[in-house]
Coordinates of C-alpha atoms and ligand atoms in Angstrom, one line a residue:
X460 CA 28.0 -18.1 24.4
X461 CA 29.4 -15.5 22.1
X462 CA 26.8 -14.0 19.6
X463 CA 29.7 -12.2 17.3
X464 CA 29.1 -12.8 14.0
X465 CA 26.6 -15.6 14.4
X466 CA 23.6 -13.6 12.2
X467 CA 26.6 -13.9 9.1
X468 CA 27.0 -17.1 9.6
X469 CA 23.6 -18.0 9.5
X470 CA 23.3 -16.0 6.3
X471 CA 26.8 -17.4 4.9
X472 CA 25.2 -20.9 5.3
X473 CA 21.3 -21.2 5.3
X474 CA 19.3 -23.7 5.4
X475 CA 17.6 -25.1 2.4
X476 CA 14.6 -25.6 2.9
X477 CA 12.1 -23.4 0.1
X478 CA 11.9 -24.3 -3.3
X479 CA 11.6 -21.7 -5.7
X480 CA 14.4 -19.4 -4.6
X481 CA 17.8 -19.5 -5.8
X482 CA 19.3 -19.0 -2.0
X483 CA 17.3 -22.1 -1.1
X484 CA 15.5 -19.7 1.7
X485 CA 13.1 -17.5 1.8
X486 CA 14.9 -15.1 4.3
X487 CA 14.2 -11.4 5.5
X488 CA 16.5 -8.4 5.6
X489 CA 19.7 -9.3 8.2
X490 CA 18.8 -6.2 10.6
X491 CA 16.0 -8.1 11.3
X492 CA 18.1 -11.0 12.7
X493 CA 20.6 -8.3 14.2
X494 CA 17.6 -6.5 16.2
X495 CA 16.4 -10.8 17.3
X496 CA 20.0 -11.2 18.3
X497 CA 19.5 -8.0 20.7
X498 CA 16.6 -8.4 22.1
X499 CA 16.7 -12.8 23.2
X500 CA 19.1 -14.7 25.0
X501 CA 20.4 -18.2 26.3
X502 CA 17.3 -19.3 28.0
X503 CA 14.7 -17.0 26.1
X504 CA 11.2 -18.5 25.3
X505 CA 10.3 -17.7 21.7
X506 CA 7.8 -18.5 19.0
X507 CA 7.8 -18.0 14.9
X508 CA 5.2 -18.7 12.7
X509 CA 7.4 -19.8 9.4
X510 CA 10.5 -21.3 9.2
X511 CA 14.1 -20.2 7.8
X512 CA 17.0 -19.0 8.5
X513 CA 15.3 -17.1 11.8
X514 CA 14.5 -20.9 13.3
X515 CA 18.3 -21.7 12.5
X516 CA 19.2 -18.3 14.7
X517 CA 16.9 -18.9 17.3
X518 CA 18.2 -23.0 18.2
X519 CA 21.9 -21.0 18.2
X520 CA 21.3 -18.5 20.5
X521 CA 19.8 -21.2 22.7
X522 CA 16.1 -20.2 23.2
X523 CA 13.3 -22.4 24.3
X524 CA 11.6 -22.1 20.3
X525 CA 8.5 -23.2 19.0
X526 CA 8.0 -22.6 15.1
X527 CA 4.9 -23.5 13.3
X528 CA 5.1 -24.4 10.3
X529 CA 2.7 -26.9 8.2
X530 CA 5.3 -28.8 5.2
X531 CA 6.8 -31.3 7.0
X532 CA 9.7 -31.7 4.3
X533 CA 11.3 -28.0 5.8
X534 CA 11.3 -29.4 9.4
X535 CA 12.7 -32.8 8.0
X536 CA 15.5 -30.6 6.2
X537 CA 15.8 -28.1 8.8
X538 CA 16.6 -30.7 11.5
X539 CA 19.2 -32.3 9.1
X540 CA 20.7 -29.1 8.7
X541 CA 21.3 -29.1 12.8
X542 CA 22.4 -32.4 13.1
X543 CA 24.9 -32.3 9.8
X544 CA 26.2 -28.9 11.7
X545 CA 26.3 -30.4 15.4
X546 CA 24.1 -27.5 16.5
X547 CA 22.1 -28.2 19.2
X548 CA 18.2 -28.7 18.9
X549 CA 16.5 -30.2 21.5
X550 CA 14.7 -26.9 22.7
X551 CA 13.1 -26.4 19.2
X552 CA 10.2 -27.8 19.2
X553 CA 8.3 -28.4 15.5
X554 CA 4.2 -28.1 15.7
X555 CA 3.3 -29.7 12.0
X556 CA 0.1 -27.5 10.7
X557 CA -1.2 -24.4 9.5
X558 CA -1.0 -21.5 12.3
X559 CA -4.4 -20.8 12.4
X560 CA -5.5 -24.4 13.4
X561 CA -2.1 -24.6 15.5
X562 CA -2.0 -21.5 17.5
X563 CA -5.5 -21.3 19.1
X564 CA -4.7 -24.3 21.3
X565 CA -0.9 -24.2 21.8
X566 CA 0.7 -24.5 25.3
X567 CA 3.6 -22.7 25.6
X568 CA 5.0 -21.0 28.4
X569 CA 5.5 -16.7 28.5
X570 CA 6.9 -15.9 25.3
X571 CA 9.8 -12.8 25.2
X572 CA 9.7 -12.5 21.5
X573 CA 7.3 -13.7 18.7
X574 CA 8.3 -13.5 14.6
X575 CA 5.3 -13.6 12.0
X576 CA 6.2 -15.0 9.4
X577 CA 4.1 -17.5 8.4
X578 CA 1.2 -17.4 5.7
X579 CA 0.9 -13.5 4.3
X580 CA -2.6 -13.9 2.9
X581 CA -4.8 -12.0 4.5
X582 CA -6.0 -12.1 7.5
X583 CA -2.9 -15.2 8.4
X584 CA -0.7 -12.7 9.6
X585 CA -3.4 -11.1 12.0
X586 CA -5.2 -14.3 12.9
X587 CA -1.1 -15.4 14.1
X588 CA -0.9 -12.0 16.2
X589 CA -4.5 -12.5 17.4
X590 CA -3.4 -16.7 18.6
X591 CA 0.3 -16.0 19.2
X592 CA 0.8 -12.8 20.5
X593 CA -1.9 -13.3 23.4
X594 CA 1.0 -15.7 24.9
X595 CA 3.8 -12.4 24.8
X596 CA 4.7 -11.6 28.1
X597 CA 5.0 -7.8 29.3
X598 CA 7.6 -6.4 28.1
X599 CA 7.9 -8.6 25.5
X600 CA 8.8 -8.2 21.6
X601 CA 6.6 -9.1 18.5
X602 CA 8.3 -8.8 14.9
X603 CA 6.3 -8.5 11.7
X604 CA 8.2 -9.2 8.8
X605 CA 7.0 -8.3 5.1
X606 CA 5.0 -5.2 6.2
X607 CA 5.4 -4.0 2.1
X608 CA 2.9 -6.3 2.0
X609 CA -0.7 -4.3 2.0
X610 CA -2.1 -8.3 4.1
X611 CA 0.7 -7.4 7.0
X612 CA 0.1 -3.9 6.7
X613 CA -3.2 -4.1 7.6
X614 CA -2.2 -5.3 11.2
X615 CA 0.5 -2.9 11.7
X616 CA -1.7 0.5 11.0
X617 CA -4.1 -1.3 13.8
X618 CA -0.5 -1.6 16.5
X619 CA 0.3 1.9 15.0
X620 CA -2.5 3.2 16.5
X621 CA -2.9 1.3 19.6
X622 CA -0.5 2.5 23.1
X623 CA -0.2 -1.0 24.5
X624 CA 1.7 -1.5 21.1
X625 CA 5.2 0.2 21.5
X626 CA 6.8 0.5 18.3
X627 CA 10.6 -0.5 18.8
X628 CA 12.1 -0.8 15.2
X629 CA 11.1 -0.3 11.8
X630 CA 12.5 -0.9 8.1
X631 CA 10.5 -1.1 4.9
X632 CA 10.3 -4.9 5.2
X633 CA 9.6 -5.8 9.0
X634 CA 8.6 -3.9 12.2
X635 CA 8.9 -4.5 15.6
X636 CA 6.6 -3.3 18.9
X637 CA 7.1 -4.1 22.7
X638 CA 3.3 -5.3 24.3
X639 CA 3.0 -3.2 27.5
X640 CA -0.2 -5.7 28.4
X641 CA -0.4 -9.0 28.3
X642 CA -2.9 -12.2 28.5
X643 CA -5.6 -12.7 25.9
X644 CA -6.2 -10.2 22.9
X645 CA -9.9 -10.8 23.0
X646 CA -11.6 -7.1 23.7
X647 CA -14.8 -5.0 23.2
X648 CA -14.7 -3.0 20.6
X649 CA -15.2 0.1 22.9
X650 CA -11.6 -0.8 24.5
X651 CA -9.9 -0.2 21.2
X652 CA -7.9 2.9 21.5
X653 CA -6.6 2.8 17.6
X654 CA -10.5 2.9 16.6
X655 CA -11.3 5.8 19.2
X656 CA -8.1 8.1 18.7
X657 CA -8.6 11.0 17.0
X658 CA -7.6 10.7 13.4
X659 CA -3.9 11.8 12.0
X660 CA -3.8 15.2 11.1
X661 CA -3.1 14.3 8.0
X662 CA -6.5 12.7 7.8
X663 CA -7.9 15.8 9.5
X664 CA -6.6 17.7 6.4
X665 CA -7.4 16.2 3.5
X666 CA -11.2 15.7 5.2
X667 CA -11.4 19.3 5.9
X668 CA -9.9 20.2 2.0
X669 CA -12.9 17.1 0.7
X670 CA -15.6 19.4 3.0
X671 CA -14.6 22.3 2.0
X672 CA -14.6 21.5 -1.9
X673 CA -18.1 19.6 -1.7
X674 CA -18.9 23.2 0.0
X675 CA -17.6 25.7 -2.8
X676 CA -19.0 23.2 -5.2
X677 CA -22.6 23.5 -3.9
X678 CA -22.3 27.6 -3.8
X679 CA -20.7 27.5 -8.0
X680 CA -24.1 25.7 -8.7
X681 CA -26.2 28.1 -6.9
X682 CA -23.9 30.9 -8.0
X683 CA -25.1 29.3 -11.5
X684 CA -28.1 29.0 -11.4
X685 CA -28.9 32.6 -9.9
X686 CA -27.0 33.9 -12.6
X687 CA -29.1 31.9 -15.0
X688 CA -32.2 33.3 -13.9
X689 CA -31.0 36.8 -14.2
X690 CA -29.6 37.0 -17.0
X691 CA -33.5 34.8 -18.4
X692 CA -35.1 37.8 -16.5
X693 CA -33.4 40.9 -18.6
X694 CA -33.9 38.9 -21.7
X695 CA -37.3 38.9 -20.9
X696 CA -37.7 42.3 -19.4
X697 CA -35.5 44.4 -21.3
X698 CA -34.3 47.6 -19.5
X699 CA -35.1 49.9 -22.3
X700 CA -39.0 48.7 -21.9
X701 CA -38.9 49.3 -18.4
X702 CA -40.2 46.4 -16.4
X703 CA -44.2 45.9 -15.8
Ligands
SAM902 C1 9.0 -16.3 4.3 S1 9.2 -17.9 5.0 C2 9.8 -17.7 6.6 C3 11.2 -17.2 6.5 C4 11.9 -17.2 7.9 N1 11.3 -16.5 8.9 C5 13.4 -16.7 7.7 O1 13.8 -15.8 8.4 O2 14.0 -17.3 6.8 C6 7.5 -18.3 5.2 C7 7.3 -19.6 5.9 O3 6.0 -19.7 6.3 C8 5.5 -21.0 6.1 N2 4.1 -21.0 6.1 C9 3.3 -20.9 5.0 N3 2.0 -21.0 5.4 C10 2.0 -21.1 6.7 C11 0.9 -21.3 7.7 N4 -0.4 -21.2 7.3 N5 1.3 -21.4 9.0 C12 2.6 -21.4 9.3 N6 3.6 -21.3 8.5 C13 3.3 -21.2 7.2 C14 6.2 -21.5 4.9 O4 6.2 -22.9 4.8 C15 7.6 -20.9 5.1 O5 8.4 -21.7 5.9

């Protein structure tokens, strides 16, 4: 199947299925669907939390897609928009509900790639990683879209930070890592390499300037207050009366 061309035509004709948007869509920046295009094929198992223009890409490049999404009116128009266009759609499968009720007990084979882009309020998009991306195979690619968002942000300091999180790809709207683990996300706390690495040195900096302020501060006030006493001293013990 020839992929030229295929993320502008998705974008030349989206779907309409989100109200309060003139485009009808709520879609994310096209090198995000550039970067999907280059990393699945024919064939690849994929999963999105959220549904748009992405689902549309994902049933034309032929993957084996699940997308969770809880308004059944954007599958219902979604779905029409496949079967007005003669694009092929039965390997996307539709889970009606909300992605934290969803996710914890969905069946799904390996996945290569897995989008969030579901619910932003915090912690949705870290409760989808924590449910969804337990089912990313080795090797395989998660994308976080909307990271100017402080909710998504959150979860991407915490990949930042953590090895088995390879970043691949980043813009100011979505980011993308490669897992080098796999299986379930559940860990001890004592595991977590992004809460035991030593802090950026940027971090290191502005502590050691804080310390080092709090430190001149506390020698001013004793500088003070030694002064102070001094200078009560000579009042009271002029030098022309000699000192008793
Ligand atoms: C920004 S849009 C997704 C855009 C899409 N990825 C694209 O490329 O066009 C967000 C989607 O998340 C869905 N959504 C909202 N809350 C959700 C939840 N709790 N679980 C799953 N999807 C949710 C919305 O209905 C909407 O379809």
């Amino acid at each position: 199947m020839s992929t030229v061309g295929l993320v502008e035509e998705c974008l030349q004709d989206p779907p309409q299925v989100h109200k309060g948007i003139a485009t009808g869509v709520w879609a994310t920046q096209r090198t995000c669907y550039d970067f999907i295009l280059s990393k699945v094929t024919d064939g690849s198992t994929t999963l999105e939390t959220g549904l748009g223009v992405s689902t549309v890409l994902f049933a034309r490049l032929g993957c084996s897609h699940t997308c969770v999404v809880p308004a059944q009116v954007e599958i219902d128009n979604v779905t029409a928009y496949f079967d007005e266009r003669g694009i092929e759609h039965e390997n996307v499968r539709f889970v009606t509900g909300f992605s934290d009720e969803v996710l914890p007990r969905l069946k799904i084979d390996p996945v290569d790639l897995f989008l969030i882009d579901g619910a932003h309020g915090y912690p949705a998009p870290i409760i989808d990683w924590f449910y969804g991306a337990q089912h990313l195979r080795r090797g395989g690619t998660l994308v976080l879209d909307d990271i100017q968002l402080r909710q998504v942000q959150a979860l991407d300091a915490f990949l930042q930070k953590d090895p088995r999180w390879v970043e691949l790809s980043r813009t100011d709207k979505w980011v993308a890592y490669r897992r080098e683990s796999e299986g379930s996300l559940r860990e001890a706390e004592r595991k977590q390499p992004a809460f035991s690495a030593p802090d950026s040195l940027r971090d290191q900096i502005l502590q050691t300037t804080e310390t080092a302020l709090r430190d001149a501060k506390t020698v001013a006030r004793k500088v003070k207050y030694r002064l102070r006493r001094w200078q009560g001293n000579r009042r009271r013990w002029p030098l022309s009366r000699g000192r008793p």
